[in-house]
Amino acid sequence: MTEEAELPPAPEQARAVFGDHYDDAVRYAELLAEAGVRRGLIGPREVPRLWERHMLNCAVLSEVVPQGVTVCDVGSGAGLPGIPLALVRPDLKITLLEPLLRRTNFLNEVVELLGLDHVTVVRGRAEEVLGKLTPVHVVTARAVAPLDRLAAWGVPLLRPYGEMLLLKGDTAEEEVKNAGAALSKLGAVDTSVLHVGEGIVEPLATVVRVEVGESPGGVRFAAKRAKAARTGRVRRRR
């Protein structure tokens, strides 16, 4: 039987980043280190680096999220980056999209416990909720899939002129280069690599920003969205 890893105290940067919601951030970190590990949502080896690698790394994404927008966190898992982003930015309306029941159960518990009224948990895959969820300004994700595949899931969920903000690692530049053709077909008009979290995380967090034009997902997904919307209207009339 392996010994449980101990959650280290929150670093000073956490107080500055989470502000009034610092206590909630500590409680969430404790939940990840305890119930999160017990339920297999995160690995026990992640607990000693939970603050730097996960909590703060996700929270600094807020630096590039516009004010007062709607956000869908695709493949939210244990709530990263959606929950830290919600703690830092109560001005956002955030949907945590996750297909696995044990994860959505955990997310619902966290949202209720922390009183995150601006956060909604939806169980499903991105391709399943297309046309059912209201298109959002911003799609976020972290460590879900390679950029081309992730864009195919996330871009169609955007409203016109929205953007994907994806936390990536050292391969970000290479992924952007390799995914160029696929992104173009999905209606992307600009893709860039940003570095955020100066003075908070080291190394800086890497964010891939994918901006779309008036047809997120391209023509094929526009038709699919329209069909889903028509089906929804027929069902409501019944």
mmCIF file of N, CA and C in Angstrom, residues 49-144:
data_model
loop_
_atom_site.group_PDB
_atom_site.id
_atom_site.type_symbol
_atom_site.label_atom_id
_atom_site.label_comp_id
_atom_site.label_asym_id
_atom_site.label_seq_id
_atom_site.Cartn_x
_atom_site.Cartn_y
_atom_site.Cartn_z
ATOM 1 N N ARG A 49 3.237 18.776 -6.247
ATOM 2 C CA ARG A 49 3.385 19.917 -7.153
ATOM 3 C C ARG A 49 2.028 20.463 -7.602
ATOM 4 N N LEU A 50 1.016 20.214 -6.793
ATOM 5 C CA LEU A 50 -0.338 20.631 -7.152
ATOM 6 C C LEU A 50 -0.447 22.134 -7.329
ATOM 7 N N TRP A 51 0.167 22.890 -6.450
ATOM 8 C CA TRP A 51 0.027 24.353 -6.533
ATOM 9 C C TRP A 51 0.719 24.918 -7.765
ATOM 10 N N GLU A 52 2.001 24.626 -7.927
ATOM 11 C CA GLU A 52 2.754 25.237 -9.023
ATOM 12 C C GLU A 52 2.340 24.695 -10.389
ATOM 13 N N ARG A 53 2.218 23.385 -10.502
ATOM 14 C CA ARG A 53 2.006 22.752 -11.808
ATOM 15 C C ARG A 53 0.539 22.796 -12.244
ATOM 16 N N HIS A 54 -0.370 22.847 -11.301
ATOM 17 C CA HIS A 54 -1.786 22.737 -11.640
ATOM 18 C C HIS A 54 -2.598 23.980 -11.258
ATOM 19 N N MET A 55 -2.676 24.294 -9.983
ATOM 20 C CA MET A 55 -3.520 25.403 -9.542
ATOM 21 C C MET A 55 -3.080 26.740 -10.148
ATOM 22 N N LEU A 56 -1.829 27.103 -9.949
ATOM 23 C CA LEU A 56 -1.352 28.400 -10.448
ATOM 24 C C LEU A 56 -1.192 28.398 -11.959
ATOM 25 N N ASN A 57 -0.721 27.296 -12.503
ATOM 26 C CA ASN A 57 -0.533 27.192 -13.944
ATOM 27 C C ASN A 57 -1.846 27.392 -14.692
ATOM 28 N N CYS A 58 -2.938 26.920 -14.083
ATOM 29 C CA CYS A 58 -4.258 27.095 -14.706
ATOM 30 C C CYS A 58 -4.819 28.488 -14.433
ATOM 31 N N ALA A 59 -4.602 28.986 -13.227
ATOM 32 C CA ALA A 59 -5.170 30.285 -12.849
ATOM 33 C C ALA A 59 -4.637 31.425 -13.705
ATOM 34 N N VAL A 60 -3.364 31.352 -14.111
ATOM 35 C CA VAL A 60 -2.782 32.451 -14.884
ATOM 36 C C VAL A 60 -3.340 32.528 -16.298
ATOM 37 N N LEU A 61 -4.078 31.502 -16.714
ATOM 38 C CA LEU A 61 -4.773 31.578 -18.005
ATOM 39 C C LEU A 61 -5.705 32.781 -18.039
ATOM 40 N N SER A 62 -6.152 33.212 -16.859
ATOM 41 C CA SER A 62 -7.073 34.354 -16.761
ATOM 42 C C SER A 62 -6.495 35.627 -17.363
ATOM 43 N N GLU A 63 -5.176 35.697 -17.487
ATOM 44 C CA GLU A 63 -4.531 36.894 -18.029
ATOM 45 C C GLU A 63 -4.939 37.173 -19.474
ATOM 46 N N VAL A 64 -5.338 36.136 -20.200
ATOM 47 C CA VAL A 64 -5.663 36.323 -21.617
ATOM 48 C C VAL A 64 -7.141 36.059 -21.927
ATOM 49 N N VAL A 65 -7.962 35.859 -20.895
ATOM 50 C CA VAL A 65 -9.400 35.673 -21.107
ATOM 51 C C VAL A 65 -10.096 37.024 -20.989
ATOM 52 N N PRO A 66 -10.848 37.445 -22.010
ATOM 53 C CA PRO A 66 -11.524 38.750 -21.958
ATOM 54 C C PRO A 66 -12.526 38.835 -20.808
ATOM 55 N N GLN A 67 -12.899 40.053 -20.470
ATOM 56 C CA GLN A 67 -13.849 40.284 -19.384
ATOM 57 C C GLN A 67 -15.267 39.868 -19.765
ATOM 58 N N GLY A 68 -15.965 39.252 -18.804
ATOM 59 C CA GLY A 68 -17.396 39.020 -18.912
ATOM 60 C C GLY A 68 -17.860 38.113 -20.026
ATOM 61 N N VAL A 69 -17.011 37.173 -20.461
ATOM 62 C CA VAL A 69 -17.386 36.312 -21.585
ATOM 63 C C VAL A 69 -17.883 34.952 -21.098
ATOM 64 N N THR A 70 -18.419 34.169 -22.029
ATOM 65 C CA THR A 70 -18.801 32.791 -21.747
ATOM 66 C C THR A 70 -17.655 31.868 -22.139
ATOM 67 N N VAL A 71 -17.455 30.826 -21.319
ATOM 68 C CA VAL A 71 -16.320 29.920 -21.495
ATOM 69 C C VAL A 71 -16.811 28.485 -21.410
ATOM 70 N N CYS A 72 -16.286 27.626 -22.280
ATOM 71 C CA CYS A 72 -16.524 26.190 -22.171
ATOM 72 C C CYS A 72 -15.167 25.498 -22.003
ATOM 73 N N ASP A 73 -14.993 24.808 -20.878
ATOM 74 C CA ASP A 73 -13.767 24.075 -20.599
ATOM 75 C C ASP A 73 -13.960 22.629 -21.064
ATOM 76 N N VAL A 74 -13.348 22.290 -22.187
ATOM 77 C CA VAL A 74 -13.560 20.992 -22.835
ATOM 78 C C VAL A 74 -12.675 19.923 -22.200
ATOM 79 N N GLY A 75 -13.277 18.769 -21.862
ATOM 80 C CA GLY A 75 -12.524 17.701 -21.215
ATOM 81 C C GLY A 75 -12.003 18.147 -19.880
ATOM 82 N N SER A 76 -12.884 18.711 -19.058
ATOM 83 C CA SER A 76 -12.481 19.399 -17.828
ATOM 84 C C SER A 76 -11.822 18.483 -16.808
ATOM 85 N N GLY A 77 -12.121 17.198 -16.857
ATOM 86 C CA GLY A 77 -11.466 16.259 -15.942
ATOM 87 C C GLY A 77 -11.805 16.551 -14.490
ATOM 88 N N ALA A 78 -10.780 16.844 -13.704
ATOM 89 C CA ALA A 78 -10.973 17.195 -12.291
ATOM 90 C C ALA A 78 -11.222 18.686 -12.102
ATOM 91 N N GLY A 79 -11.395 19.402 -13.238
ATOM 92 C CA GLY A 79 -11.699 20.829 -13.154
ATOM 93 C C GLY A 79 -10.556 21.747 -13.510
ATOM 94 N N LEU A 80 -9.572 21.224 -14.243
ATOM 95 C CA LEU A 80 -8.410 22.017 -14.630
ATOM 96 C C LEU A 80 -8.419 22.233 -16.139
ATOM 97 N N PRO A 81 -8.439 23.479 -16.591
ATOM 98 C CA PRO A 81 -8.254 24.736 -15.845
ATOM 99 C C PRO A 81 -9.527 25.429 -15.361
ATOM 100 N N GLY A 82 -10.715 24.819 -15.591
ATOM 101 C CA GLY A 82 -11.968 25.532 -15.363
ATOM 102 C C GLY A 82 -12.198 26.051 -13.960
ATOM 103 N N ILE A 83 -11.913 25.225 -12.940
ATOM 104 C CA ILE A 83 -12.185 25.651 -11.561
ATOM 105 C C ILE A 83 -11.240 26.766 -11.113
ATOM 106 N N PRO A 84 -9.907 26.644 -11.274
ATOM 107 C CA PRO A 84 -9.046 27.775 -10.913
ATOM 108 C C PRO A 84 -9.423 29.054 -11.659
ATOM 109 N N LEU A 85 -9.791 28.930 -12.938
ATOM 110 C CA LEU A 85 -10.204 30.104 -13.707
ATOM 111 C C LEU A 85 -11.466 30.718 -13.101
ATOM 112 N N ALA A 86 -12.399 29.876 -12.683
ATOM 113 C CA ALA A 86 -13.636 30.362 -12.073
ATOM 114 C C ALA A 86 -13.377 31.066 -10.749
ATOM 115 N N LEU A 87 -12.409 30.576 -9.987
ATOM 116 C CA LEU A 87 -12.081 31.196 -8.703
ATOM 117 C C LEU A 87 -11.463 32.577 -8.882
ATOM 118 N N VAL A 88 -10.653 32.712 -9.922
ATOM 119 C CA VAL A 88 -9.988 33.990 -10.195
ATOM 120 C C VAL A 88 -10.932 34.981 -10.877
ATOM 121 N N ARG A 89 -11.862 34.465 -11.685
ATOM 122 C CA ARG A 89 -12.671 35.326 -12.541
ATOM 123 C C ARG A 89 -14.180 35.084 -12.359
ATOM 124 N N PRO A 90 -14.780 35.652 -11.301
ATOM 125 C CA PRO A 90 -16.231 35.501 -11.115
ATOM 126 C C PRO A 90 -17.059 36.220 -12.171
ATOM 127 N N ASP A 91 -16.410 37.027 -13.030
ATOM 128 C CA ASP A 91 -17.135 37.722 -14.103
ATOM 129 C C ASP A 91 -17.470 36.803 -15.272
ATOM 130 N N LEU A 92 -16.888 35.605 -15.300
ATOM 131 C CA LEU A 92 -17.080 34.688 -16.422
ATOM 132 C C LEU A 92 -18.249 33.741 -16.164
ATOM 133 N N LYS A 93 -18.889 33.294 -17.241
ATOM 134 C CA LYS A 93 -19.882 32.224 -17.169
ATOM 135 C C LYS A 93 -19.216 30.984 -17.759
ATOM 136 N N ILE A 94 -18.964 29.982 -16.912
ATOM 137 C CA ILE A 94 -18.132 28.854 -17.317
ATOM 138 C C ILE A 94 -18.921 27.550 -17.323
ATOM 139 N N THR A 95 -18.771 26.806 -18.411
ATOM 140 C CA THR A 95 -19.324 25.456 -18.509
ATOM 141 C C THR A 95 -18.178 24.464 -18.466
ATOM 142 N N LEU A 96 -18.243 23.511 -17.537
ATOM 143 C CA LEU A 96 -17.255 22.440 -17.455
ATOM 144 C C LEU A 96 -17.818 21.238 -18.205
ATOM 145 N N LEU A 97 -17.238 20.910 -19.339
ATOM 146 C CA LEU A 97 -17.725 19.834 -20.195
ATOM 147 C C LEU A 97 -16.852 18.599 -20.019
ATOM 148 N N GLU A 98 -17.453 17.519 -19.567
ATOM 149 C CA GLU A 98 -16.693 16.308 -19.245
ATOM 150 C C GLU A 98 -17.572 15.077 -19.478
ATOM 151 N N PRO A 99 -17.077 14.066 -20.224
ATOM 152 C CA PRO A 99 -17.922 12.908 -20.551
ATOM 153 C C PRO A 99 -18.055 11.854 -19.449
ATOM 154 N N LEU A 100 -17.084 11.751 -18.535
ATOM 155 C CA LEU A 100 -17.090 10.656 -17.569
ATOM 156 C C LEU A 100 -17.885 11.005 -16.308
ATOM 157 N N LEU A 101 -18.765 10.086 -15.902
ATOM 158 C CA LEU A 101 -19.667 10.326 -14.772
ATOM 159 C C LEU A 101 -18.921 10.567 -13.467
ATOM 160 N N ARG A 102 -17.883 9.769 -13.178
ATOM 161 C CA ARG A 102 -17.186 9.940 -11.902
ATOM 162 C C ARG A 102 -16.524 11.312 -11.814
ATOM 163 N N ARG A 103 -16.137 11.855 -12.955
ATOM 164 C CA ARG A 103 -15.549 13.196 -12.959
ATOM 165 C C ARG A 103 -16.616 14.270 -12.817
ATOM 166 N N THR A 104 -17.729 14.125 -13.516
ATOM 167 C CA THR A 104 -18.789 15.142 -13.394
ATOM 168 C C THR A 104 -19.383 15.125 -11.991
ATOM 169 N N ASN A 105 -19.437 13.961 -11.348
ATOM 170 C CA ASN A 105 -19.887 13.906 -9.954
ATOM 171 C C ASN A 105 -18.968 14.735 -9.062
ATOM 172 N N PHE A 106 -17.671 14.561 -9.249
ATOM 173 C CA PHE A 106 -16.692 15.333 -8.479
ATOM 174 C C PHE A 106 -16.826 16.830 -8.759
ATOM 175 N N LEU A 107 -16.959 17.178 -10.037
ATOM 176 C CA LEU A 107 -17.079 18.589 -10.407
ATOM 177 C C LEU A 107 -18.329 19.222 -9.790
ATOM 178 N N ASN A 108 -19.443 18.506 -9.816
ATOM 179 C CA ASN A 108 -20.674 19.031 -9.212
ATOM 180 C C ASN A 108 -20.503 19.245 -7.707
ATOM 181 N N GLU A 109 -19.796 18.329 -7.057
ATOM 182 C CA GLU A 109 -19.543 18.468 -5.623
ATOM 183 C C GLU A 109 -18.695 19.710 -5.337
ATOM 184 N N VAL A 110 -17.665 19.917 -6.149
ATOM 185 C CA VAL A 110 -16.790 21.083 -5.967
ATOM 186 C C VAL A 110 -17.562 22.381 -6.192
ATOM 187 N N VAL A 111 -18.333 22.437 -7.270
ATOM 188 C CA VAL A 111 -19.106 23.643 -7.595
ATOM 189 C C VAL A 111 -20.074 23.984 -6.465
ATOM 190 N N GLU A 112 -20.735 22.962 -5.923
ATOM 191 C CA GLU A 112 -21.690 23.201 -4.833
ATOM 192 C C GLU A 112 -20.973 23.614 -3.554
ATOM 193 N N LEU A 113 -19.907 22.916 -3.223
ATOM 194 C CA LEU A 113 -19.168 23.194 -1.992
ATOM 195 C C LEU A 113 -18.588 24.608 -1.983
ATOM 196 N N LEU A 114 -18.059 25.038 -3.113
ATOM 197 C CA LEU A 114 -17.412 26.350 -3.198
ATOM 198 C C LEU A 114 -18.393 27.463 -3.579
ATOM 199 N N GLY A 115 -19.643 27.108 -3.840
ATOM 200 C CA GLY A 115 -20.649 28.126 -4.167
ATOM 201 C C GLY A 115 -20.360 28.851 -5.465
ATOM 202 N N LEU A 116 -19.927 28.107 -6.475
ATOM 203 C CA LEU A 116 -19.571 28.721 -7.759
ATOM 204 C C LEU A 116 -20.818 28.841 -8.638
ATOM 205 N N ASP A 117 -21.598 29.858 -8.375
ATOM 206 C CA ASP A 117 -22.880 30.031 -9.077
ATOM 207 C C ASP A 117 -22.715 30.335 -10.557
ATOM 208 N N HIS A 118 -21.534 30.767 -10.953
ATOM 209 C CA HIS A 118 -21.293 31.101 -12.357
ATOM 210 C C HIS A 118 -20.710 29.935 -13.145
ATOM 211 N N VAL A 119 -20.740 28.738 -12.548
ATOM 212 C CA VAL A 119 -20.178 27.544 -13.183
ATOM 213 C C VAL A 119 -21.270 26.478 -13.335
ATOM 214 N N THR A 120 -21.340 25.878 -14.524
ATOM 215 C CA THR A 120 -22.281 24.794 -14.809
ATOM 216 C C THR A 120 -21.499 23.571 -15.269
ATOM 217 N N VAL A 121 -21.894 22.401 -14.790
ATOM 218 C CA VAL A 121 -21.254 21.149 -15.195
ATOM 219 C C VAL A 121 -22.164 20.432 -16.186
ATOM 220 N N VAL A 122 -21.605 20.048 -17.328
ATOM 221 C CA VAL A 122 -22.362 19.319 -18.351
ATOM 222 C C VAL A 122 -21.617 18.028 -18.664
ATOM 223 N N ARG A 123 -22.347 16.909 -18.611
ATOM 224 C CA ARG A 123 -21.728 15.643 -18.972
ATOM 225 C C ARG A 123 -21.925 15.379 -20.459
ATOM 226 N N GLY A 124 -20.836 15.138 -21.170
ATOM 227 C CA GLY A 124 -20.917 14.851 -22.594
ATOM 228 C C GLY A 124 -19.611 15.138 -23.295
ATOM 229 N N ARG A 125 -19.538 14.720 -24.527
ATOM 230 C CA ARG A 125 -18.389 15.020 -25.383
ATOM 231 C C ARG A 125 -18.707 16.237 -26.238
ATOM 232 N N ALA A 126 -17.673 16.914 -26.676
ATOM 233 C CA ALA A 126 -17.874 18.136 -27.454
ATOM 234 C C ALA A 126 -18.737 17.886 -28.680
ATOM 235 N N GLU A 127 -18.489 16.774 -29.372
ATOM 236 C CA GLU A 127 -19.243 16.492 -30.599
ATOM 237 C C GLU A 127 -20.704 16.146 -30.307
ATOM 238 N N GLU A 128 -20.995 15.713 -29.074
ATOM 239 C CA GLU A 128 -22.362 15.360 -28.695
ATOM 240 C C GLU A 128 -23.200 16.577 -28.322
ATOM 241 N N VAL A 129 -22.563 17.626 -27.820
ATOM 242 C CA VAL A 129 -23.315 18.795 -27.343
ATOM 243 C C VAL A 129 -23.407 19.893 -28.400
ATOM 244 N N LEU A 130 -22.808 19.667 -29.554
ATOM 245 C CA LEU A 130 -22.858 20.652 -30.631
ATOM 246 C C LEU A 130 -24.314 20.929 -31.017
ATOM 247 N N GLY A 131 -24.707 22.195 -30.972
ATOM 248 C CA GLY A 131 -26.075 22.564 -31.273
ATOM 249 C C GLY A 131 -26.981 22.556 -30.059
ATOM 250 N N LYS A 132 -26.515 21.939 -28.959
ATOM 251 C CA LYS A 132 -27.296 21.901 -27.722
ATOM 252 C C LYS A 132 -26.813 22.970 -26.735
ATOM 253 N N LEU A 133 -25.505 23.175 -26.711
ATOM 254 C CA LEU A 133 -24.951 24.243 -25.884
ATOM 255 C C LEU A 133 -24.944 25.543 -26.679
ATOM 256 N N THR A 134 -25.265 26.639 -26.024
ATOM 257 C CA THR A 134 -25.161 27.945 -26.675
ATOM 258 C C THR A 134 -23.695 28.213 -27.011
ATOM 259 N N PRO A 135 -23.383 28.608 -28.243
ATOM 260 C CA PRO A 135 -21.989 28.887 -28.605
ATOM 261 C C PRO A 135 -21.346 29.895 -27.647
ATOM 262 N N VAL A 136 -20.079 29.691 -27.348
ATOM 263 C CA VAL A 136 -19.381 30.492 -26.338
ATOM 264 C C VAL A 136 -18.326 31.393 -26.980
ATOM 265 N N HIS A 137 -17.888 32.383 -26.200
ATOM 266 C CA HIS A 137 -16.816 33.276 -26.656
ATOM 267 C C HIS A 137 -15.450 32.577 -26.648
ATOM 268 N N VAL A 138 -15.240 31.734 -25.604
ATOM 269 C CA VAL A 138 -13.919 31.137 -25.386
ATOM 270 C C VAL A 138 -14.059 29.659 -25.054
ATOM 271 N N VAL A 139 -13.236 28.830 -25.684
ATOM 272 C CA VAL A 139 -13.093 27.420 -25.313
ATOM 273 C C VAL A 139 -11.711 27.241 -24.707
ATOM 274 N N THR A 140 -11.659 26.588 -23.539
ATOM 275 C CA THR A 140 -10.375 26.302 -22.895
ATOM 276 C C THR A 140 -10.174 24.790 -22.816
ATOM 277 N N ALA A 141 -8.934 24.375 -22.668
ATOM 278 C CA ALA A 141 -8.616 22.955 -22.474
ATOM 279 C C ALA A 141 -7.171 22.860 -22.012
ATOM 280 N N ARG A 142 -6.875 21.724 -21.384
ATOM 281 C CA ARG A 142 -5.517 21.486 -20.907
ATOM 282 C C ARG A 142 -5.212 19.996 -20.977
ATOM 283 N N ALA A 143 -4.159 19.653 -21.667
ATOM 284 C CA ALA A 143 -3.667 18.266 -21.712
ATOM 285 C C ALA A 143 -4.748 17.283 -22.128
ATOM 286 N N VAL A 144 -5.555 17.672 -23.106
ATOM 287 C CA VAL A 144 -6.654 16.808 -23.545
ATOM 288 C C VAL A 144 -6.265 15.984 -24.772
#
